[in-house]
Amino acid sequence: MSYSDGTRAVHAGLPEKPEVGDPFLPGPVFAGPFHLDPVSGPGENDYARTQHPTRRALEAAIGQLEGGPTLVFASGQAAITALLLAVLRPGDTVGLPADGYFTVRAFAEGTLRELGVSTILVPTSGPYPDFAGVRLVLLETPANPGLDVCDIRAVSAAAHAAGALVAVDNTAATPLGQNPLALGADVVVASGTKALTGHSDLLLGYVSSGDDALLGKVETWRKQTGAVPGAFDCWLAHRSIATLDLRLARQTSNAAAVAALLAARPDVTGVRWPGLPSDPSYAVAVAQMRRIPGIVSFDLGSAERVARFLTAASLVFAATSFGGVHTTADRRAQFGDDTAPGFVRLSCGIEDTADLVADLTAALDV
Ligand SMILES: *Cc1c(COP(=O)(O)O)cnc(C)c1O
């Protein structure tokens, strides 16, 4: 039986045969070591860095939504760097998005370069180079924060023809927005800190792949380096995934209204939302994605105007990150990102659309 997104999100990772008296979602198991059988040795659970039941339930949930076996990590960066360090060796070249998550580029320019790994930076919207000699291509689509989109199927085919592995950062889209593994990617990496869990109360990352050998390497990496999320965060994340479909639906409809509002204002420039028919990413986004994320980016011209806008807004929290139930806005340049001083990434929450549009309109008018 194939269910639709709301049903899949509610049931993701729940026990197949619950026992009478059990909660719907098994509670967090707080343990470092577990009791062992002194005769036969380790069973399913021995030590929490290696195996943990609450973590396995969350991995089953994300794996069902992403369409491939999944390992969770303490943060998105822990997941992404685990993949990079488990796969790349001195002399290798990695392809990274020129406009993708800033910390990944910084890691490549620092640690990876020191390890003898070269990086080529490619804009998400292309053109893509010949991948001959590239070991791994990491795509990020939609890219954070500029929101360009790339054709995962086409780039994966070209990269595979050149012998490269393809990873996709699925943070912005979430597994209900697109399934990169089904589009031809070898591996998905993502931050679960953002829309996947959506309550701005935890950090999480994951790696999903149908390639057992590749995922096995990443699992060994995790076991030996130890960047695992704690039981309570795993449980909170799993609890939050039940509402993913509902949260995304409201975030997307809020973003549609906000993008239309911003695009119609002469005092706002560079409005990007891949769901706007006039957006350069629209055609690829609607062909590839099952829903468009609730993130809109635009330029208010200066840091001062962004500050005035955020001070005047009642429903927009000044904060980094995105994908939460509260609407937030981030002036990325304050973190040393290579964005313009007035560039804003606005993440639509799940407030009522009319309230949000009225609040944004009044704050922009100030
Ligand atoms: C936030 C983010 C990350 C890093 O995730 P953390 O959970 O903050 O470590 C990686 N990629 C993208 C696209 C992100 O937005």
mmCIF file of C-alpha atoms and ligand atoms in Angstrom:
data_model
loop_
_atom_site.group_PDB
_atom_site.id
_atom_site.type_symbol
_atom_site.label_atom_id
_atom_site.label_comp_id
_atom_site.label_asym_id
_atom_site.label_seq_id
_atom_site.Cartn_x
_atom_site.Cartn_y
_atom_site.Cartn_z
ATOM 1 C CA MET A 1 0.000 0.000 0.000
ATOM 2 C CA SER A 2 1.496 3.348 -0.912
ATOM 3 C CA TYR A 3 0.437 6.225 1.300
ATOM 4 C CA SER A 4 0.614 9.969 0.711
ATOM 5 C CA ASP A 5 2.914 12.378 2.522
ATOM 6 C CA GLY A 6 0.799 13.220 5.581
ATOM 7 C CA THR A 7 0.241 9.543 6.367
ATOM 8 C CA ARG A 8 3.878 8.650 5.702
ATOM 9 C CA ALA A 9 5.084 11.426 8.021
ATOM 10 C CA VAL A 10 2.754 10.408 10.872
ATOM 11 C CA HIS A 11 3.696 6.722 10.675
ATOM 12 C CA ALA A 12 7.394 7.061 9.774
ATOM 13 C CA GLY A 13 9.596 4.869 11.931
ATOM 14 C CA LEU A 14 6.859 3.685 14.326
ATOM 15 C CA PRO A 15 7.119 0.087 15.596
ATOM 16 C CA GLU A 16 5.529 -2.372 13.175
ATOM 17 C CA LYS A 17 3.907 -4.407 15.959
ATOM 18 C CA PRO A 18 3.316 -2.174 18.972
ATOM 19 C CA GLU A 19 2.722 -3.909 22.301
ATOM 20 C CA VAL A 20 -0.427 -3.183 24.292
ATOM 21 C CA GLY A 21 0.375 -0.488 26.830
ATOM 22 C CA ASP A 22 3.193 1.047 24.802
ATOM 23 C CA PRO A 23 3.124 4.715 23.748
ATOM 24 C CA PHE A 24 2.641 5.404 20.027
ATOM 25 C CA LEU A 25 6.198 6.719 19.746
ATOM 26 C CA PRO A 26 8.504 4.811 22.086
ATOM 27 C CA GLY A 27 10.033 7.193 24.622
ATOM 28 C CA PRO A 28 13.686 8.144 24.686
ATOM 29 C CA VAL A 29 15.985 5.493 26.122
ATOM 30 C CA PHE A 30 18.634 7.189 28.223
ATOM 31 C CA ALA A 31 21.718 5.003 28.242
ATOM 32 C CA GLY A 32 25.405 5.081 27.477
ATOM 33 C CA PRO A 33 26.204 1.394 27.995
ATOM 34 C CA PHE A 34 23.503 -1.313 27.995
ATOM 35 C CA HIS A 35 23.380 -4.610 29.911
ATOM 36 C CA LEU A 36 25.236 -7.278 27.940
ATOM 37 C CA ASP A 37 24.821 -11.031 27.896
ATOM 38 C CA PRO A 38 27.991 -12.160 29.687
ATOM 39 C CA VAL A 39 28.015 -15.413 27.714
ATOM 40 C CA SER A 40 27.156 -14.466 24.133
ATOM 41 C CA GLY A 41 28.401 -10.845 24.234
ATOM 42 C CA PRO A 42 26.934 -7.800 22.446
ATOM 43 C CA GLY A 43 23.365 -8.006 21.176
ATOM 44 C CA GLU A 44 21.362 -5.291 19.436
ATOM 45 C CA ASN A 45 22.392 -2.611 21.921
ATOM 46 C CA ASP A 46 25.809 -2.507 23.501
ATOM 47 C CA TYR A 47 27.070 1.069 23.702
ATOM 48 C CA ALA A 48 25.254 4.240 22.580
ATOM 49 C CA ARG A 49 27.995 5.533 20.284
ATOM 50 C CA THR A 50 27.545 2.364 18.210
ATOM 51 C CA GLN A 51 23.866 1.405 18.546
ATOM 52 C CA HIS A 52 20.925 3.099 20.191
ATOM 53 C CA PRO A 53 17.213 2.171 19.976
ATOM 54 C CA THR A 54 15.821 5.746 19.983
ATOM 55 C CA ARG A 55 18.320 6.721 17.293
ATOM 56 C CA ARG A 56 17.445 3.636 15.216
ATOM 57 C CA ALA A 57 13.751 4.569 15.303
ATOM 58 C CA LEU A 58 14.546 8.070 14.018
ATOM 59 C CA GLU A 59 16.816 6.605 11.334
ATOM 60 C CA ALA A 60 14.009 4.313 10.233
ATOM 61 C CA ALA A 61 11.660 7.324 9.990
ATOM 62 C CA ILE A 62 14.006 9.496 7.928
ATOM 63 C CA GLY A 63 15.052 6.478 5.855
ATOM 64 C CA GLN A 64 11.436 5.736 4.930
ATOM 65 C CA LEU A 65 10.878 9.339 3.816
ATOM 66 C CA GLU A 66 14.219 9.697 1.985
ATOM 67 C CA GLY A 67 13.992 6.253 0.348
ATOM 68 C CA GLY A 68 17.278 4.788 1.623
ATOM 69 C CA PRO A 69 19.025 3.504 4.752
ATOM 70 C CA THR A 70 19.954 6.431 6.997
ATOM 71 C CA LEU A 71 22.477 7.363 9.676
ATOM 72 C CA VAL A 72 21.806 10.365 11.908
ATOM 73 C CA PHE A 73 24.490 12.699 13.259
ATOM 74 C CA ALA A 74 24.779 15.364 15.938
ATOM 75 C CA SER A 75 24.363 18.159 13.337
ATOM 76 C CA GLY A 76 24.197 18.743 9.604
ATOM 77 C CA GLN A 77 27.877 19.671 9.570
ATOM 78 C CA ALA A 78 28.766 16.442 11.395
ATOM 79 C CA ALA A 79 26.906 14.496 8.669
ATOM 80 C CA ILE A 80 28.381 16.405 5.722
ATOM 81 C CA THR A 81 31.966 16.351 7.009
ATOM 82 C CA ALA A 82 31.571 12.639 7.842
ATOM 83 C CA LEU A 83 30.728 11.922 4.203
ATOM 84 C CA LEU A 84 33.549 14.125 2.890
ATOM 85 C CA LEU A 85 36.169 12.688 5.237
ATOM 86 C CA ALA A 86 35.022 9.079 4.805
ATOM 87 C CA VAL A 87 35.200 9.312 0.998
ATOM 88 C CA LEU A 88 37.911 11.826 0.038
ATOM 89 C CA ARG A 89 41.629 10.993 0.079
ATOM 90 C CA PRO A 90 44.767 13.068 -0.625
ATOM 91 C CA GLY A 91 44.961 13.901 -4.327
ATOM 92 C CA ASP A 92 41.172 13.730 -4.800
ATOM 93 C CA THR A 93 39.038 16.571 -6.144
ATOM 94 C CA VAL A 94 35.593 17.428 -4.788
ATOM 95 C CA GLY A 95 32.997 19.558 -6.586
ATOM 96 C CA LEU A 96 31.073 21.899 -4.286
ATOM 97 C CA PRO A 97 28.352 24.490 -4.918
ATOM 98 C CA ALA A 98 29.850 27.993 -5.195
ATOM 99 C CA ASP A 99 26.627 29.383 -3.682
ATOM 100 C CA GLY A 100 25.891 26.636 -1.135
ATOM 101 C CA TYR A 101 26.146 26.407 2.649
ATOM 102 C CA PHE A 102 29.057 28.645 3.624
ATOM 103 C CA THR A 103 30.559 26.393 6.325
ATOM 104 C CA VAL A 104 31.000 23.516 3.857
ATOM 105 C CA ARG A 105 33.072 25.753 1.569
ATOM 106 C CA ALA A 106 35.071 27.027 4.549
ATOM 107 C CA PHE A 107 35.761 23.400 5.591
ATOM 108 C CA ALA A 108 36.952 22.596 2.061
ATOM 109 C CA GLU A 109 39.198 25.645 1.907
ATOM 110 C CA GLY A 110 40.679 24.805 5.331
ATOM 111 C CA THR A 111 40.741 21.174 6.451
ATOM 112 C CA LEU A 112 40.247 19.493 3.064
ATOM 113 C CA ARG A 113 42.927 21.604 1.406
ATOM 114 C CA GLU A 114 45.361 20.825 4.229
ATOM 115 C CA LEU A 115 44.627 17.131 3.660
ATOM 116 C CA GLY A 116 45.541 17.464 -0.029
ATOM 117 C CA VAL A 117 41.973 17.467 -1.390
ATOM 118 C CA SER A 118 41.297 20.024 -4.155
ATOM 119 C CA THR A 119 37.953 21.764 -4.548
ATOM 120 C CA ILE A 120 36.215 23.069 -7.626
ATOM 121 C CA LEU A 121 33.342 25.459 -6.985
ATOM 122 C CA VAL A 122 30.396 25.304 -9.374
ATOM 123 C CA PRO A 123 27.350 27.627 -9.327
ATOM 124 C CA THR A 124 24.192 25.628 -8.572
ATOM 125 C CA SER A 125 22.456 26.998 -11.673
ATOM 126 C CA GLY A 126 25.423 25.828 -13.818
ATOM 127 C CA PRO A 127 27.055 25.599 -16.270
ATOM 128 C CA TYR A 128 28.543 22.336 -14.934
ATOM 129 C CA PRO A 129 32.115 21.427 -15.951
ATOM 130 C CA ASP A 130 33.394 18.094 -17.184
ATOM 131 C CA PHE A 131 33.686 15.967 -14.022
ATOM 132 C CA ALA A 132 36.689 13.940 -15.266
ATOM 133 C CA GLY A 133 39.026 13.404 -12.304
ATOM 134 C CA VAL A 134 36.415 14.446 -9.712
ATOM 135 C CA ARG A 135 35.824 11.920 -6.910
ATOM 136 C CA LEU A 136 32.646 13.397 -5.402
ATOM 137 C CA VAL A 137 30.181 16.058 -6.520
ATOM 138 C CA LEU A 138 28.113 17.648 -3.754
ATOM 139 C CA LEU A 139 25.015 19.447 -4.997
ATOM 140 C CA GLU A 140 22.790 21.653 -2.878
ATOM 141 C CA THR A 141 19.368 22.319 -4.330
ATOM 142 C CA PRO A 142 17.655 24.638 -3.644
ATOM 143 C CA ALA A 143 20.920 26.264 -2.602
ATOM 144 C CA ASN A 144 21.085 28.110 0.694
ATOM 145 C CA PRO A 145 20.818 31.093 0.747
ATOM 146 C CA GLY A 146 20.479 32.128 -2.941
ATOM 147 C CA LEU A 147 17.794 29.503 -3.806
ATOM 148 C CA ASP A 148 19.097 28.479 -7.208
ATOM 149 C CA VAL A 149 18.087 24.964 -8.262
ATOM 150 C CA CYS A 150 19.901 22.358 -10.348
ATOM 151 C CA ASP A 151 18.640 19.366 -12.307
ATOM 152 C CA ILE A 152 19.718 16.445 -10.075
ATOM 153 C CA ARG A 153 18.985 13.804 -12.712
ATOM 154 C CA ALA A 154 21.011 15.522 -15.450
ATOM 155 C CA VAL A 155 24.003 16.418 -13.263
ATOM 156 C CA SER A 156 24.032 12.927 -11.700
ATOM 157 C CA ALA A 157 24.106 11.295 -15.145
ATOM 158 C CA ALA A 158 27.011 13.512 -16.264
ATOM 159 C CA ALA A 159 28.929 12.963 -13.015
ATOM 160 C CA HIS A 160 28.393 9.190 -13.108
ATOM 161 C CA ALA A 161 29.597 9.055 -16.718
ATOM 162 C CA ALA A 162 32.862 10.606 -15.481
ATOM 163 C CA GLY A 163 33.093 8.131 -12.567
ATOM 164 C CA ALA A 164 32.189 10.613 -9.812
ATOM 165 C CA LEU A 165 29.897 9.961 -6.850
ATOM 166 C CA VAL A 166 26.974 12.354 -6.402
ATOM 167 C CA ALA A 167 25.751 13.654 -3.048
ATOM 168 C CA VAL A 168 22.818 16.053 -2.634
ATOM 169 C CA ASP A 169 22.288 18.330 0.360
ATOM 170 C CA ASN A 170 18.527 17.989 0.824
ATOM 171 C CA THR A 171 18.216 20.397 3.765
ATOM 172 C CA ALA A 172 16.048 23.063 2.135
ATOM 173 C CA ALA A 173 13.713 20.709 0.280
ATOM 174 C CA THR A 174 13.337 17.996 2.983
ATOM 175 C CA PRO A 175 12.517 14.432 1.886
ATOM 176 C CA LEU A 176 8.894 15.438 1.327
ATOM 177 C CA GLY A 177 10.054 18.113 -1.141
ATOM 178 C CA GLN A 178 12.321 15.927 -3.252
ATOM 179 C CA ASN A 179 13.993 12.517 -3.136
ATOM 180 C CA PRO A 180 17.496 12.853 -4.610
ATOM 181 C CA LEU A 181 18.146 9.076 -4.378
ATOM 182 C CA ALA A 182 15.200 8.443 -6.704
ATOM 183 C CA LEU A 183 16.548 11.153 -9.038
ATOM 184 C CA GLY A 184 19.889 9.362 -9.414
ATOM 185 C CA ALA A 185 22.072 10.671 -6.560
ATOM 186 C CA ASP A 186 24.228 8.152 -4.668
ATOM 187 C CA VAL A 187 23.836 9.752 -1.280
ATOM 188 C CA VAL A 188 21.803 12.405 0.522
ATOM 189 C CA VAL A 189 23.225 14.603 3.261
ATOM 190 C CA ALA A 190 21.165 17.121 5.199
ATOM 191 C CA SER A 191 20.726 19.215 8.256
ATOM 192 C CA GLY A 192 17.671 18.049 10.189
ATOM 193 C CA THR A 193 17.986 21.205 12.280
ATOM 194 C CA LYS A 194 15.867 23.132 9.762
ATOM 195 C CA ALA A 195 12.475 22.265 8.263
ATOM 196 C CA LEU A 196 12.711 18.499 8.825
ATOM 197 C CA THR A 197 12.279 18.948 12.576
ATOM 198 C CA GLY A 198 11.096 22.546 12.383
ATOM 199 C CA HIS A 199 10.772 23.664 16.011
ATOM 200 C CA SER A 200 14.111 25.486 16.414
ATOM 201 C CA ASP A 201 14.940 23.375 19.464
ATOM 202 C CA LEU A 202 17.648 20.947 18.329
ATOM 203 C CA LEU A 203 20.550 20.210 15.980
ATOM 204 C CA LEU A 204 20.526 17.122 13.766
ATOM 205 C CA GLY A 205 22.088 15.810 10.578
ATOM 206 C CA TYR A 206 21.807 12.682 8.466
ATOM 207 C CA VAL A 207 23.305 10.707 5.598
ATOM 208 C CA SER A 208 21.098 8.397 3.480
ATOM 209 C CA SER A 209 22.269 6.029 0.758
ATOM 210 C CA GLY A 210 21.277 2.820 -0.980
ATOM 211 C CA ASP A 211 25.011 2.125 -1.523
ATOM 212 C CA ASP A 212 25.777 -0.269 1.360
ATOM 213 C CA ALA A 213 29.552 -0.008 1.007
ATOM 214 C CA LEU A 214 29.450 3.787 1.044
ATOM 215 C CA LEU A 215 27.053 3.955 4.004
ATOM 216 C CA GLY A 216 29.159 1.344 5.804
ATOM 217 C CA LYS A 217 32.213 3.628 5.515
ATOM 218 C CA VAL A 218 30.198 6.532 6.902
ATOM 219 C CA GLU A 219 28.924 4.357 9.756
ATOM 220 C CA THR A 220 32.462 3.307 10.661
ATOM 221 C CA TRP A 221 33.456 6.985 10.543
ATOM 222 C CA ARG A 222 30.613 7.896 12.902
ATOM 223 C CA LYS A 223 31.385 5.041 15.285
ATOM 224 C CA GLN A 224 35.057 6.011 15.459
ATOM 225 C CA THR A 225 34.628 9.793 15.643
ATOM 226 C CA GLY A 226 31.459 9.786 17.738
ATOM 227 C CA ALA A 227 29.314 12.667 16.429
ATOM 228 C CA VAL A 228 26.019 11.008 17.411
ATOM 229 C CA PRO A 229 22.895 12.880 18.528
ATOM 230 C CA GLY A 230 21.615 12.246 22.055
ATOM 231 C CA ALA A 231 18.513 10.192 22.806
ATOM 232 C CA PHE A 232 16.290 13.115 23.756
ATOM 233 C CA ASP A 233 17.127 15.046 20.571
ATOM 234 C CA CYS A 234 16.429 11.924 18.499
ATOM 235 C CA TRP A 235 13.070 11.503 20.182
ATOM 236 C CA LEU A 236 12.154 15.203 19.785
ATOM 237 C CA ALA A 237 13.124 15.031 16.117
ATOM 238 C CA HIS A 238 11.043 11.899 15.549
ATOM 239 C CA ARG A 239 8.065 13.464 17.325
ATOM 240 C CA SER A 240 8.388 16.556 15.099
ATOM 241 C CA ILE A 241 8.490 14.632 11.824
ATOM 242 C CA ALA A 242 4.844 13.584 12.327
ATOM 243 C CA THR A 243 3.762 17.140 11.419
ATOM 244 C CA LEU A 244 6.225 17.675 8.553
ATOM 245 C CA ASP A 245 3.590 17.547 5.825
ATOM 246 C CA LEU A 246 1.335 20.053 7.622
ATOM 247 C CA ARG A 247 4.174 22.429 8.471
ATOM 248 C CA LEU A 248 5.566 22.412 4.930
ATOM 249 C CA ALA A 249 2.134 23.010 3.432
ATOM 250 C CA ARG A 250 1.646 26.184 5.474
ATOM 251 C CA GLN A 251 5.230 27.350 4.991
ATOM 252 C CA THR A 252 4.913 26.953 1.233
ATOM 253 C CA SER A 253 1.624 28.813 1.011
ATOM 254 C CA ASN A 254 2.994 31.583 3.232
ATOM 255 C CA ALA A 255 6.085 31.839 1.009
ATOM 256 C CA ALA A 256 3.910 32.086 -2.098
ATOM 257 C CA ALA A 257 2.038 35.036 -0.580
ATOM 258 C CA VAL A 258 5.206 36.694 0.744
ATOM 259 C CA ALA A 259 7.081 36.266 -2.554
ATOM 260 C CA ALA A 260 4.169 37.833 -4.433
ATOM 261 C CA LEU A 261 4.076 40.734 -1.953
ATOM 262 C CA LEU A 262 7.833 41.354 -2.197
ATOM 263 C CA ALA A 263 8.001 40.987 -5.985
ATOM 264 C CA ALA A 264 5.334 43.694 -6.358
ATOM 265 C CA ARG A 265 7.252 46.252 -4.242
ATOM 266 C CA PRO A 266 9.619 48.652 -6.004
ATOM 267 C CA ASP A 267 11.606 49.109 -2.749
ATOM 268 C CA VAL A 268 12.606 45.399 -2.640
ATOM 269 C CA THR A 269 15.008 43.922 -5.203
ATOM 270 C CA GLY A 270 16.329 40.503 -6.161
ATOM 271 C CA VAL A 271 13.331 38.527 -4.878
ATOM 272 C CA ARG A 272 13.961 34.793 -5.217
ATOM 273 C CA TRP A 273 11.477 31.989 -4.576
ATOM 274 C CA PRO A 274 11.661 28.965 -6.879
ATOM 275 C CA GLY A 275 7.843 28.746 -6.897
ATOM 276 C CA LEU A 276 7.414 32.178 -8.542
ATOM 277 C CA PRO A 277 6.737 31.580 -12.258
ATOM 278 C CA SER A 278 9.107 34.474 -13.052
ATOM 279 C CA ASP A 279 11.953 32.926 -10.985
ATOM 280 C CA PRO A 280 14.970 31.663 -12.970
ATOM 281 C CA SER A 281 14.734 28.327 -11.076
ATOM 282 C CA TYR A 282 10.995 27.837 -11.598
ATOM 283 C CA ALA A 283 11.044 25.392 -14.524
ATOM 284 C CA VAL A 284 13.584 22.974 -12.984
ATOM 285 C CA ALA A 285 12.062 23.332 -9.510
ATOM 286 C CA VAL A 286 8.505 22.433 -10.504
ATOM 287 C CA ALA A 287 9.705 19.558 -12.686
ATOM 288 C CA GLN A 288 11.887 18.051 -9.953
ATOM 289 C CA MET A 289 10.321 19.006 -6.622
ATOM 290 C CA ARG A 290 7.075 17.882 -5.056
ATOM 291 C CA ARG A 291 6.780 21.132 -3.107
ATOM 292 C CA ILE A 292 8.694 24.398 -2.887
ATOM 293 C CA PRO A 293 10.234 25.307 0.502
ATOM 294 C CA GLY A 294 9.048 28.276 2.563
ATOM 295 C CA ILE A 295 12.259 30.284 2.126
ATOM 296 C CA VAL A 296 12.319 33.574 0.210
ATOM 297 C CA SER A 297 15.408 35.698 -0.376
ATOM 298 C CA PHE A 298 15.601 39.364 -1.318
ATOM 299 C CA ASP A 299 17.643 42.548 -0.941
ATOM 300 C CA LEU A 300 16.638 45.623 1.056
ATOM 301 C CA GLY A 301 19.653 47.634 -0.095
ATOM 302 C CA SER A 302 21.473 48.151 3.215
ATOM 303 C CA ALA A 303 22.062 46.696 6.659
ATOM 304 C CA GLU A 304 20.264 49.727 8.164
ATOM 305 C CA ARG A 305 17.063 49.083 6.221
ATOM 306 C CA VAL A 306 17.117 45.414 7.208
ATOM 307 C CA ALA A 307 17.474 46.485 10.857
ATOM 308 C CA ARG A 308 14.576 48.945 10.512
ATOM 309 C CA PHE A 309 12.430 46.241 8.865
ATOM 310 C CA LEU A 310 13.189 43.650 11.545
ATOM 311 C CA THR A 311 12.675 46.093 14.410
ATOM 312 C CA ALA A 312 9.287 47.106 13.011
ATOM 313 C CA ALA A 313 8.074 43.548 12.334
ATOM 314 C CA SER A 314 6.213 41.790 15.161
ATOM 315 C CA LEU A 315 5.971 38.352 13.542
ATOM 316 C CA VAL A 316 9.513 38.074 12.135
ATOM 317 C CA PHE A 317 12.234 36.987 14.541
ATOM 318 C CA ALA A 318 15.769 38.053 13.678
ATOM 319 C CA ALA A 319 17.552 34.716 13.718
ATOM 320 C CA THR A 320 19.720 32.481 11.612
ATOM 321 C CA SER A 321 18.648 28.987 10.539
ATOM 322 C CA PHE A 322 15.325 28.417 8.743
ATOM 323 C CA GLY A 323 12.433 26.021 8.311
ATOM 324 C CA GLY A 324 10.924 26.511 11.782
ATOM 325 C CA VAL A 325 7.333 27.127 12.806
ATOM 326 C CA HIS A 326 8.157 30.795 13.568
ATOM 327 C CA THR A 327 8.899 33.195 10.716
ATOM 328 C CA THR A 328 12.549 34.289 10.910
ATOM 329 C CA ALA A 329 14.834 36.509 8.886
ATOM 330 C CA ASP A 330 18.595 36.382 8.597
ATOM 331 C CA ARG A 331 20.897 39.058 7.218
ATOM 332 C CA ARG A 332 23.573 36.598 6.152
ATOM 333 C CA ALA A 333 26.366 39.180 5.744
ATOM 334 C CA GLN A 334 26.545 39.577 9.543
ATOM 335 C CA PHE A 335 28.060 36.065 9.675
ATOM 336 C CA GLY A 336 30.788 36.946 7.160
ATOM 337 C CA ASP A 337 28.943 35.211 4.304
ATOM 338 C CA ASP A 338 29.725 36.476 0.803
ATOM 339 C CA THR A 339 26.236 38.002 0.387
ATOM 340 C CA ALA A 340 25.321 41.698 -0.091
ATOM 341 C CA PRO A 341 24.843 43.802 3.090
ATOM 342 C CA GLY A 342 21.070 44.175 2.529
ATOM 343 C CA PHE A 343 20.501 40.522 1.514
ATOM 344 C CA VAL A 344 17.847 38.779 3.622
ATOM 345 C CA ARG A 345 16.845 35.122 3.786
ATOM 346 C CA LEU A 346 13.302 35.018 5.119
ATOM 347 C CA SER A 347 11.980 31.711 6.399
ATOM 348 C CA CYS A 348 8.190 31.580 6.502
ATOM 349 C CA GLY A 349 6.721 29.916 9.565
ATOM 350 C CA ILE A 350 3.250 28.481 10.022
ATOM 351 C CA GLU A 351 1.481 31.671 11.139
ATOM 352 C CA ASP A 352 -1.756 32.619 9.370
ATOM 353 C CA THR A 353 -0.956 33.967 5.911
ATOM 354 C CA ALA A 354 -3.010 37.166 6.215
ATOM 355 C CA ASP A 355 -1.365 38.061 9.558
ATOM 356 C CA LEU A 356 2.102 37.501 8.153
ATOM 357 C CA VAL A 357 1.484 39.491 4.967
ATOM 358 C CA ALA A 358 0.018 42.395 6.956
ATOM 359 C CA ASP A 359 2.954 42.412 9.381
ATOM 360 C CA LEU A 360 5.570 42.291 6.603
ATOM 361 C CA THR A 361 3.802 45.030 4.638
ATOM 362 C CA ALA A 362 3.678 47.351 7.651
ATOM 363 C CA ALA A 363 7.322 46.664 8.561
ATOM 364 C CA LEU A 364 8.529 47.325 4.991
ATOM 365 C CA ASP A 365 6.576 50.575 4.927
ATOM 366 C CA VAL A 366 8.494 51.886 7.971
HETATM 367 C C1 LIG B 1 22.178 24.490 8.203
HETATM 368 C C2 LIG B 1 22.724 23.804 7.022
HETATM 369 C C3 LIG B 1 23.771 22.896 7.128
HETATM 370 C C4 LIG B 1 24.457 22.622 8.449
HETATM 371 O O1 LIG B 1 23.588 22.071 9.373
HETATM 372 P P1 LIG B 1 23.786 22.171 10.981
HETATM 373 O O2 LIG B 1 22.694 21.328 11.496
HETATM 374 O O3 LIG B 1 23.682 23.627 11.318
HETATM 375 O O4 LIG B 1 25.157 21.657 11.272
HETATM 376 C C5 LIG B 1 24.198 22.255 5.990
HETATM 377 N N1 LIG B 1 23.639 22.485 4.788
HETATM 378 C C6 LIG B 1 22.639 23.371 4.640
HETATM 379 C C7 LIG B 1 22.057 23.597 3.299
HETATM 380 C C8 LIG B 1 22.157 24.059 5.736
HETATM 381 O O5 LIG B 1 21.176 24.952 5.584
#
